[in-house]
Amino acid sequence: MQLLKLNKMEVGIYPGVEELAQRVSDEMIQQVIGKKSSVICLASGDTPKRAYEIFVQTIINQSVSLAEVLFVGLDEWLGIDQTNTGSCYSFFEERIVKPLGLPEDQFARFDALATDSREQCFAMDRLIESRGGIDLMIVGIGMNGHIGFNEPGSSWTSATHVVSLDETTQTVGQKYFQQKTEVSKGITLGLGQVMTSRKLILMASGERKAGIIQKTLQWPISEDLPATIVRRHPQSMVLLDRQAAGML
Ligand code: F6R
Protein backbone atom coordinates (compact mmCIF):
# COMPACT_ATOMS: atom_id res chain seq x y z
CA MET A 1 0.00 0.00 0.00
CA GLN A 2 1.21 3.46 -0.84
CA LEU A 3 0.30 6.21 1.57
CA LEU A 4 0.16 9.86 0.57
CA LYS A 5 -0.66 12.71 2.90
CA LEU A 6 -2.61 15.64 1.60
CA ASN A 7 -2.53 18.17 4.41
CA LYS A 8 -3.74 15.90 7.24
CA MET A 9 -5.85 13.66 5.04
CA GLU A 10 -4.79 10.11 4.30
CA VAL A 11 -4.82 9.00 0.68
CA GLY A 12 -4.32 5.23 0.62
CA ILE A 13 -3.47 3.59 -2.68
CA TYR A 14 -3.94 -0.19 -2.85
CA PRO A 15 -2.70 -2.61 -5.52
CA GLY A 16 -6.22 -3.76 -6.39
CA VAL A 17 -9.90 -3.83 -5.52
CA GLU A 18 -9.47 -6.70 -3.07
CA GLU A 19 -6.94 -4.90 -0.87
CA LEU A 20 -8.98 -1.71 -1.05
CA ALA A 21 -12.14 -3.57 -0.04
CA GLN A 22 -10.32 -5.27 2.84
CA ARG A 23 -9.19 -1.91 4.22
CA VAL A 24 -12.68 -0.42 4.04
CA SER A 25 -14.15 -3.48 5.72
CA ASP A 26 -11.46 -3.25 8.44
CA GLU A 27 -12.52 0.35 9.11
CA MET A 28 -16.15 -0.73 9.39
CA ILE A 29 -15.29 -3.59 11.73
CA GLN A 30 -13.15 -1.31 13.90
CA GLN A 31 -16.05 1.13 14.09
CA VAL A 32 -18.66 -1.39 15.24
CA ILE A 33 -16.29 -2.95 17.75
CA GLY A 34 -15.11 0.42 19.09
CA LYS A 35 -18.61 1.84 19.52
CA LYS A 36 -21.47 -0.61 19.84
CA SER A 37 -24.13 2.00 19.09
CA SER A 38 -22.41 3.33 15.95
CA VAL A 39 -24.39 5.06 13.25
CA ILE A 40 -22.91 4.06 9.90
CA CYS A 41 -24.03 5.61 6.64
CA LEU A 42 -23.31 3.61 3.51
CA ALA A 43 -23.36 4.34 -0.20
CA SER A 44 -24.60 1.71 -2.60
CA GLY A 45 -23.17 1.36 -6.12
CA ASP A 46 -20.49 -0.87 -7.60
CA THR A 47 -17.47 0.47 -5.72
CA PRO A 48 -18.20 -0.73 -2.15
CA LYS A 49 -19.73 -4.12 -3.06
CA ARG A 50 -16.70 -6.20 -2.23
CA ALA A 51 -15.99 -4.25 0.97
CA TYR A 52 -19.52 -5.00 2.21
CA GLU A 53 -19.11 -8.67 1.31
CA ILE A 54 -15.92 -8.92 3.37
CA PHE A 55 -17.55 -6.95 6.20
CA VAL A 56 -20.55 -9.30 6.33
CA GLN A 57 -18.33 -12.40 6.24
CA THR A 58 -16.13 -11.04 9.03
CA ILE A 59 -19.11 -10.16 11.22
CA ILE A 60 -20.46 -13.69 10.77
CA ASN A 61 -17.11 -15.47 11.22
CA GLN A 62 -16.17 -13.51 14.32
CA SER A 63 -19.72 -13.39 15.75
CA VAL A 64 -19.56 -9.62 16.19
CA SER A 65 -22.78 -8.23 17.64
CA LEU A 66 -24.45 -5.44 15.66
CA ALA A 67 -27.46 -5.29 17.97
CA GLU A 68 -27.05 -1.58 18.73
CA VAL A 69 -25.71 -0.40 15.38
CA LEU A 70 -27.84 1.73 13.09
CA PHE A 71 -27.07 1.63 9.37
CA VAL A 72 -28.32 4.39 7.11
CA GLY A 73 -28.61 4.28 3.32
CA LEU A 74 -27.05 7.37 1.79
CA ASP A 75 -29.53 7.87 -1.03
CA GLU A 76 -32.23 6.45 -3.27
CA TRP A 77 -33.73 6.84 -6.73
CA LEU A 78 -37.14 8.49 -6.32
CA GLY A 79 -40.06 6.58 -7.77
CA ILE A 80 -38.24 3.23 -7.88
CA ASP A 81 -39.87 0.36 -6.06
CA GLN A 82 -37.94 -1.36 -3.24
CA THR A 83 -38.17 -4.67 -5.05
CA ASN A 84 -36.45 -3.29 -8.16
CA THR A 85 -32.93 -4.75 -8.08
CA GLY A 86 -31.57 -1.37 -9.17
CA SER A 87 -32.87 0.36 -6.05
CA CYS A 88 -30.50 1.19 -3.22
CA TYR A 89 -33.03 -0.43 -0.87
CA SER A 90 -32.67 -3.76 -2.64
CA PHE A 91 -28.88 -3.37 -2.85
CA PHE A 92 -28.65 -3.24 0.96
CA GLU A 93 -31.37 -5.82 1.48
CA GLU A 94 -29.48 -8.42 -0.55
CA ARG A 95 -25.95 -7.56 0.55
CA ILE A 96 -26.30 -6.62 4.21
CA VAL A 97 -29.75 -6.95 5.78
CA LYS A 98 -30.56 -10.51 4.67
CA PRO A 99 -27.09 -12.08 5.05
CA LEU A 100 -26.73 -10.61 8.54
CA GLY A 101 -30.35 -11.23 9.51
CA LEU A 102 -30.66 -7.59 10.59
CA PRO A 103 -34.07 -6.34 11.73
CA GLU A 104 -35.39 -3.94 9.07
CA ASP A 105 -35.38 -1.00 11.50
CA GLN A 106 -31.63 -1.34 11.93
CA PHE A 107 -31.06 -0.26 8.36
CA ALA A 108 -32.80 3.05 7.72
CA ARG A 109 -33.56 3.61 4.07
CA PHE A 110 -35.79 5.91 2.07
CA ASP A 111 -39.21 4.94 0.83
CA ALA A 112 -38.87 6.03 -2.76
CA LEU A 113 -42.60 5.71 -3.42
CA ALA A 114 -43.75 7.74 -0.43
CA THR A 115 -46.29 10.39 -1.37
CA ASP A 116 -44.51 12.95 0.80
CA SER A 117 -40.79 12.75 0.06
CA ARG A 118 -40.11 15.88 2.13
CA GLU A 119 -41.42 14.04 5.16
CA GLN A 120 -39.01 11.22 4.28
CA CYS A 121 -36.18 13.78 4.43
CA PHE A 122 -37.28 15.18 7.79
CA ALA A 123 -37.73 11.69 9.23
CA MET A 124 -34.20 10.71 8.19
CA ASP A 125 -32.74 13.91 9.66
CA ARG A 126 -34.64 13.37 12.91
CA LEU A 127 -33.54 9.76 13.18
CA ILE A 128 -29.86 10.59 12.63
CA GLU A 129 -30.04 13.44 15.10
CA SER A 130 -31.78 11.32 17.73
CA ARG A 131 -28.91 8.83 17.48
CA GLY A 132 -26.28 11.53 17.98
CA GLY A 133 -25.12 11.92 14.37
CA ILE A 134 -23.20 9.75 11.94
CA ASP A 135 -20.03 8.06 13.20
CA LEU A 136 -18.75 6.66 9.92
CA MET A 137 -19.73 7.41 6.39
CA ILE A 138 -18.56 5.36 3.40
CA VAL A 139 -19.09 7.10 0.07
CA GLY A 140 -18.25 6.56 -3.56
CA ILE A 141 -17.74 9.23 -6.18
CA GLY A 142 -19.79 9.85 -9.31
CA MET A 143 -18.24 10.54 -12.69
CA ASN A 144 -19.32 14.16 -12.20
CA GLY A 145 -17.84 14.35 -8.69
CA HIS A 146 -21.09 13.82 -6.83
CA ILE A 147 -21.26 12.31 -3.36
CA GLY A 148 -24.50 10.53 -2.67
CA PHE A 149 -26.82 12.39 -5.01
CA ASN A 150 -25.29 15.75 -4.16
CA GLU A 151 -24.70 16.93 -7.69
CA PRO A 152 -22.27 19.69 -8.72
CA GLY A 153 -23.43 23.00 -7.23
CA SER A 154 -25.04 21.41 -4.13
CA SER A 155 -24.81 23.36 -0.91
CA TRP A 156 -22.24 22.16 1.59
CA THR A 157 -24.60 22.82 4.46
CA SER A 158 -27.59 20.85 3.20
CA ALA A 159 -29.46 18.18 5.15
CA THR A 160 -31.48 15.41 3.52
CA HIS A 161 -33.22 16.63 0.37
CA VAL A 162 -34.78 15.74 -2.96
CA VAL A 163 -32.62 16.33 -6.01
CA SER A 164 -33.09 16.64 -9.75
CA LEU A 165 -30.39 14.31 -11.00
CA ASP A 166 -28.04 15.65 -13.61
CA GLU A 167 -27.63 14.04 -17.00
CA THR A 168 -24.43 12.18 -16.16
CA THR A 169 -26.05 10.57 -13.11
CA GLN A 170 -29.15 9.60 -15.09
CA THR A 171 -27.07 8.06 -17.87
CA VAL A 172 -24.47 6.30 -15.71
CA GLY A 173 -27.25 5.15 -13.34
CA GLN A 174 -28.72 2.92 -16.04
CA LYS A 175 -26.00 0.37 -15.25
CA TYR A 176 -27.83 -0.61 -12.05
CA PHE A 177 -31.10 -1.47 -13.77
CA GLN A 178 -32.04 -4.51 -15.80
CA GLN A 179 -33.98 -2.41 -18.30
CA LYS A 180 -34.03 1.26 -19.31
CA THR A 181 -35.47 3.10 -16.31
CA GLU A 182 -36.36 6.74 -15.87
CA VAL A 183 -34.36 8.11 -12.93
CA SER A 184 -34.70 11.86 -12.99
CA LYS A 185 -34.95 12.46 -9.24
CA GLY A 186 -33.20 11.22 -6.16
CA ILE A 187 -33.31 11.65 -2.41
CA THR A 188 -30.05 12.01 -0.56
CA LEU A 189 -28.40 12.90 2.70
CA GLY A 190 -26.86 16.34 2.27
CA LEU A 191 -23.29 17.53 2.26
CA GLY A 192 -23.90 19.12 5.67
CA GLN A 193 -24.33 15.57 6.99
CA VAL A 194 -21.26 14.40 5.09
CA MET A 195 -19.28 17.22 6.66
CA THR A 196 -20.48 16.54 10.20
CA SER A 197 -19.96 12.78 10.08
CA ARG A 198 -17.22 11.89 12.57
CA LYS A 199 -15.27 9.95 9.99
CA LEU A 200 -15.56 10.04 6.22
CA ILE A 201 -14.14 7.50 3.78
CA LEU A 202 -14.33 8.17 0.07
CA MET A 203 -13.45 5.13 -1.98
CA ALA A 204 -12.87 4.74 -5.72
CA SER A 205 -11.58 2.05 -8.01
CA GLY A 206 -10.93 1.57 -11.71
CA GLU A 207 -9.37 3.59 -14.47
CA ARG A 208 -12.57 5.46 -15.34
CA LYS A 209 -12.47 7.19 -11.93
CA ALA A 210 -8.85 8.40 -12.35
CA GLY A 211 -9.80 11.77 -13.90
CA ILE A 212 -12.40 12.74 -11.32
CA ILE A 213 -10.13 11.59 -8.47
CA GLN A 214 -7.33 13.76 -9.80
CA LYS A 215 -9.69 16.78 -9.90
CA THR A 216 -11.04 15.98 -6.43
CA LEU A 217 -7.59 15.96 -4.90
CA GLN A 218 -5.84 18.60 -6.98
CA TRP A 219 -8.38 21.14 -8.23
CA PRO A 220 -9.64 24.01 -6.05
CA ILE A 221 -12.08 23.04 -3.31
CA SER A 222 -15.49 24.10 -4.58
CA GLU A 223 -19.22 23.35 -4.44
CA ASP A 224 -18.93 22.81 -8.20
CA LEU A 225 -17.05 19.63 -7.39
CA PRO A 226 -18.86 18.18 -4.36
CA ALA A 227 -16.27 15.48 -3.68
CA THR A 228 -13.67 18.13 -2.83
CA ILE A 229 -15.51 18.31 0.51
CA VAL A 230 -13.25 15.44 1.63
CA ARG A 231 -10.41 17.95 1.79
CA ARG A 232 -12.37 20.16 4.20
CA HIS A 233 -13.55 17.32 6.40
CA PRO A 234 -11.49 17.10 9.60
CA GLN A 235 -11.35 13.30 9.70
CA SER A 236 -11.45 11.96 6.17
CA MET A 237 -9.62 9.44 4.04
CA VAL A 238 -9.55 8.77 0.33
CA LEU A 239 -8.94 5.08 -0.38
CA LEU A 240 -8.17 4.06 -3.96
CA ASP A 241 -6.96 1.21 -6.05
CA ARG A 242 -3.93 1.84 -8.23
CA GLN A 243 -6.04 2.47 -11.34
CA ALA A 244 -8.20 5.17 -9.76
CA ALA A 245 -5.00 6.80 -8.51
CA GLY A 246 -3.48 6.64 -12.00
CA MET A 247 -3.56 10.38 -12.68
CA LEU A 248 -2.26 11.63 -9.33
C1 F6R B 1 -24.79 5.48 -4.42
C2 F6R B 1 -24.17 6.80 -4.36
C3 F6R B 1 -23.42 7.33 -5.53
C4 F6R B 1 -22.28 6.39 -5.93
C5 F6R B 1 -21.46 6.94 -7.09
C6 F6R B 1 -20.44 5.93 -7.59
O1 F6R B 1 -25.47 5.21 -3.23
O2 F6R B 1 -24.28 7.47 -3.37
O3 F6R B 1 -22.92 8.59 -5.24
O4 F6R B 1 -21.44 6.20 -4.82
O5 F6R B 1 -22.29 7.31 -8.14
O6 F6R B 1 -21.09 4.80 -8.09
P1 F6R B 1 -20.29 3.48 -8.44
O7 F6R B 1 -19.71 2.98 -7.18
O8 F6R B 1 -21.32 2.54 -9.00
O9 F6R B 1 -19.25 3.88 -9.42
Coordinates of C-alpha atoms and ligand atoms in Angstrom, one line a residue:
M1 CA 0.0 0.0 0.0
Q2 CA 1.2 3.5 -0.8
L3 CA 0.3 6.2 1.6
L4 CA 0.2 9.9 0.6
K5 CA -0.7 12.7 2.9
L6 CA -2.6 15.6 1.6
N7 CA -2.5 18.2 4.4
K8 CA -3.7 15.9 7.2
M9 CA -5.9 13.7 5.0
E10 CA -4.8 10.1 4.3
V11 CA -4.8 9.0 0.7
G12 CA -4.3 5.2 0.6
I13 CA -3.5 3.6 -2.7
Y14 CA -3.9 -0.2 -2.9
P15 CA -2.7 -2.6 -5.5
G16 CA -6.2 -3.8 -6.4
V17 CA -9.9 -3.8 -5.5
E18 CA -9.5 -6.7 -3.1
E19 CA -6.9 -4.9 -0.9
L20 CA -9.0 -1.7 -1.0
A21 CA -12.1 -3.6 0.0
Q22 CA -10.3 -5.3 2.8
R23 CA -9.2 -1.9 4.2
V24 CA -12.7 -0.4 4.0
S25 CA -14.1 -3.5 5.7
D26 CA -11.5 -3.3 8.4
E27 CA -12.5 0.3 9.1
M28 CA -16.2 -0.7 9.4
I29 CA -15.3 -3.6 11.7
Q30 CA -13.2 -1.3 13.9
Q31 CA -16.0 1.1 14.1
V32 CA -18.7 -1.4 15.2
I33 CA -16.3 -3.0 17.7
G34 CA -15.1 0.4 19.1
K35 CA -18.6 1.8 19.5
K36 CA -21.5 -0.6 19.8
S37 CA -24.1 2.0 19.1
S38 CA -22.4 3.3 15.9
V39 CA -24.4 5.1 13.2
I40 CA -22.9 4.1 9.9
C41 CA -24.0 5.6 6.6
L42 CA -23.3 3.6 3.5
A43 CA -23.4 4.3 -0.2
S44 CA -24.6 1.7 -2.6
G45 CA -23.2 1.4 -6.1
D46 CA -20.5 -0.9 -7.6
T47 CA -17.5 0.5 -5.7
P48 CA -18.2 -0.7 -2.2
K49 CA -19.7 -4.1 -3.1
R50 CA -16.7 -6.2 -2.2
A51 CA -16.0 -4.3 1.0
Y52 CA -19.5 -5.0 2.2
E53 CA -19.1 -8.7 1.3
I54 CA -15.9 -8.9 3.4
F55 CA -17.6 -7.0 6.2
V56 CA -20.6 -9.3 6.3
Q57 CA -18.3 -12.4 6.2
T58 CA -16.1 -11.0 9.0
I59 CA -19.1 -10.2 11.2
I60 CA -20.5 -13.7 10.8
N61 CA -17.1 -15.5 11.2
Q62 CA -16.2 -13.5 14.3
S63 CA -19.7 -13.4 15.8
V64 CA -19.6 -9.6 16.2
S65 CA -22.8 -8.2 17.6
L66 CA -24.5 -5.4 15.7
A67 CA -27.5 -5.3 18.0
E68 CA -27.0 -1.6 18.7
V69 CA -25.7 -0.4 15.4
L70 CA -27.8 1.7 13.1
F71 CA -27.1 1.6 9.4
V72 CA -28.3 4.4 7.1
G73 CA -28.6 4.3 3.3
L74 CA -27.1 7.4 1.8
D75 CA -29.5 7.9 -1.0
E76 CA -32.2 6.4 -3.3
W77 CA -33.7 6.8 -6.7
L78 CA -37.1 8.5 -6.3
G79 CA -40.1 6.6 -7.8
I80 CA -38.2 3.2 -7.9
D81 CA -39.9 0.4 -6.1
Q82 CA -37.9 -1.4 -3.2
T83 CA -38.2 -4.7 -5.1
N84 CA -36.5 -3.3 -8.2
T85 CA -32.9 -4.8 -8.1
G86 CA -31.6 -1.4 -9.2
S87 CA -32.9 0.4 -6.0
C88 CA -30.5 1.2 -3.2
Y89 CA -33.0 -0.4 -0.9
S90 CA -32.7 -3.8 -2.6
F91 CA -28.9 -3.4 -2.8
F92 CA -28.7 -3.2 1.0
E93 CA -31.4 -5.8 1.5
E94 CA -29.5 -8.4 -0.5
R95 CA -26.0 -7.6 0.6
I96 CA -26.3 -6.6 4.2
V97 CA -29.7 -7.0 5.8
K98 CA -30.6 -10.5 4.7
P99 CA -27.1 -12.1 5.0
L100 CA -26.7 -10.6 8.5
G101 CA -30.4 -11.2 9.5
L102 CA -30.7 -7.6 10.6
P103 CA -34.1 -6.3 11.7
E104 CA -35.4 -3.9 9.1
D105 CA -35.4 -1.0 11.5
Q106 CA -31.6 -1.3 11.9
F107 CA -31.1 -0.3 8.4
A108 CA -32.8 3.0 7.7
R109 CA -33.6 3.6 4.1
F110 CA -35.8 5.9 2.1
D111 CA -39.2 4.9 0.8
A112 CA -38.9 6.0 -2.8
L113 CA -42.6 5.7 -3.4
A114 CA -43.7 7.7 -0.4
T115 CA -46.3 10.4 -1.4
D116 CA -44.5 12.9 0.8
S117 CA -40.8 12.8 0.1
R118 CA -40.1 15.9 2.1
E119 CA -41.4 14.0 5.2
Q120 CA -39.0 11.2 4.3
C121 CA -36.2 13.8 4.4
F122 CA -37.3 15.2 7.8
A123 CA -37.7 11.7 9.2
M124 CA -34.2 10.7 8.2
D125 CA -32.7 13.9 9.7
R126 CA -34.6 13.4 12.9
L127 CA -33.5 9.8 13.2
I128 CA -29.9 10.6 12.6
E129 CA -30.0 13.4 15.1
S130 CA -31.8 11.3 17.7
R131 CA -28.9 8.8 17.5
G132 CA -26.3 11.5 18.0
G133 CA -25.1 11.9 14.4
I134 CA -23.2 9.8 11.9
D135 CA -20.0 8.1 13.2
L136 CA -18.7 6.7 9.9
M137 CA -19.7 7.4 6.4
I138 CA -18.6 5.4 3.4
V139 CA -19.1 7.1 0.1
G140 CA -18.2 6.6 -3.6
I141 CA -17.7 9.2 -6.2
G142 CA -19.8 9.9 -9.3
M143 CA -18.2 10.5 -12.7
N144 CA -19.3 14.2 -12.2
G145 CA -17.8 14.4 -8.7
H146 CA -21.1 13.8 -6.8
I147 CA -21.3 12.3 -3.4
G148 CA -24.5 10.5 -2.7
F149 CA -26.8 12.4 -5.0
N150 CA -25.3 15.7 -4.2
E151 CA -24.7 16.9 -7.7
P152 CA -22.3 19.7 -8.7
G153 CA -23.4 23.0 -7.2
S154 CA -25.0 21.4 -4.1
S155 CA -24.8 23.4 -0.9
W156 CA -22.2 22.2 1.6
T157 CA -24.6 22.8 4.5
S158 CA -27.6 20.8 3.2
A159 CA -29.5 18.2 5.2
T160 CA -31.5 15.4 3.5
H161 CA -33.2 16.6 0.4
V162 CA -34.8 15.7 -3.0
V163 CA -32.6 16.3 -6.0
S164 CA -33.1 16.6 -9.8
L165 CA -30.4 14.3 -11.0
D166 CA -28.0 15.7 -13.6
E167 CA -27.6 14.0 -17.0
T168 CA -24.4 12.2 -16.2
T169 CA -26.0 10.6 -13.1
Q170 CA -29.1 9.6 -15.1
T171 CA -27.1 8.1 -17.9
V172 CA -24.5 6.3 -15.7
G173 CA -27.3 5.2 -13.3
Q174 CA -28.7 2.9 -16.0
K175 CA -26.0 0.4 -15.2
Y176 CA -27.8 -0.6 -12.0
F177 CA -31.1 -1.5 -13.8
Q178 CA -32.0 -4.5 -15.8
Q179 CA -34.0 -2.4 -18.3
K180 CA -34.0 1.3 -19.3
T181 CA -35.5 3.1 -16.3
E182 CA -36.4 6.7 -15.9
V183 CA -34.4 8.1 -12.9
S184 CA -34.7 11.9 -13.0
K185 CA -34.9 12.5 -9.2
G186 CA -33.2 11.2 -6.2
I187 CA -33.3 11.6 -2.4
T188 CA -30.0 12.0 -0.6
L189 CA -28.4 12.9 2.7
G190 CA -26.9 16.3 2.3
L191 CA -23.3 17.5 2.3
G192 CA -23.9 19.1 5.7
Q193 CA -24.3 15.6 7.0
V194 CA -21.3 14.4 5.1
M195 CA -19.3 17.2 6.7
T196 CA -20.5 16.5 10.2
S197 CA -20.0 12.8 10.1
R198 CA -17.2 11.9 12.6
K199 CA -15.3 9.9 10.0
L200 CA -15.6 10.0 6.2
I201 CA -14.1 7.5 3.8
L202 CA -14.3 8.2 0.1
M203 CA -13.5 5.1 -2.0
A204 CA -12.9 4.7 -5.7
S205 CA -11.6 2.1 -8.0
G206 CA -10.9 1.6 -11.7
E207 CA -9.4 3.6 -14.5
R208 CA -12.6 5.5 -15.3
K209 CA -12.5 7.2 -11.9
A210 CA -8.9 8.4 -12.3
G211 CA -9.8 11.8 -13.9
I212 CA -12.4 12.7 -11.3
I213 CA -10.1 11.6 -8.5
Q214 CA -7.3 13.8 -9.8
K215 CA -9.7 16.8 -9.9
T216 CA -11.0 16.0 -6.4
L217 CA -7.6 16.0 -4.9
Q218 CA -5.8 18.6 -7.0
W219 CA -8.4 21.1 -8.2
P220 CA -9.6 24.0 -6.0
I221 CA -12.1 23.0 -3.3
S222 CA -15.5 24.1 -4.6
E223 CA -19.2 23.3 -4.4
D224 CA -18.9 22.8 -8.2
L225 CA -17.0 19.6 -7.4
P226 CA -18.9 18.2 -4.4
A227 CA -16.3 15.5 -3.7
T228 CA -13.7 18.1 -2.8
I229 CA -15.5 18.3 0.5
V230 CA -13.2 15.4 1.6
R231 CA -10.4 18.0 1.8
R232 CA -12.4 20.2 4.2
H233 CA -13.5 17.3 6.4
P234 CA -11.5 17.1 9.6
Q235 CA -11.4 13.3 9.7
S236 CA -11.5 12.0 6.2
M237 CA -9.6 9.4 4.0
V238 CA -9.5 8.8 0.3
L239 CA -8.9 5.1 -0.4
L240 CA -8.2 4.1 -4.0
D241 CA -7.0 1.2 -6.0
R242 CA -3.9 1.8 -8.2
Q243 CA -6.0 2.5 -11.3
A244 CA -8.2 5.2 -9.8
A245 CA -5.0 6.8 -8.5
G246 CA -3.5 6.6 -12.0
M247 CA -3.6 10.4 -12.7
L248 CA -2.3 11.6 -9.3
Ligands
F6R1 C1 -24.8 5.5 -4.4 C2 -24.2 6.8 -4.4 C3 -23.4 7.3 -5.5 C4 -22.3 6.4 -5.9 C5 -21.5 6.9 -7.1 C6 -20.4 5.9 -7.6 O1 -25.5 5.2 -3.2 O2 -24.3 7.5 -3.4 O3 -22.9 8.6 -5.2 O4 -21.4 6.2 -4.8 O5 -22.3 7.3 -8.1 O6 -21.1 4.8 -8.1 P1 -20.3 3.5 -8.4 O7 -19.7 3.0 -7.2 O8 -21.3 2.5 -9.0 O9 -19.2 3.9 -9.4

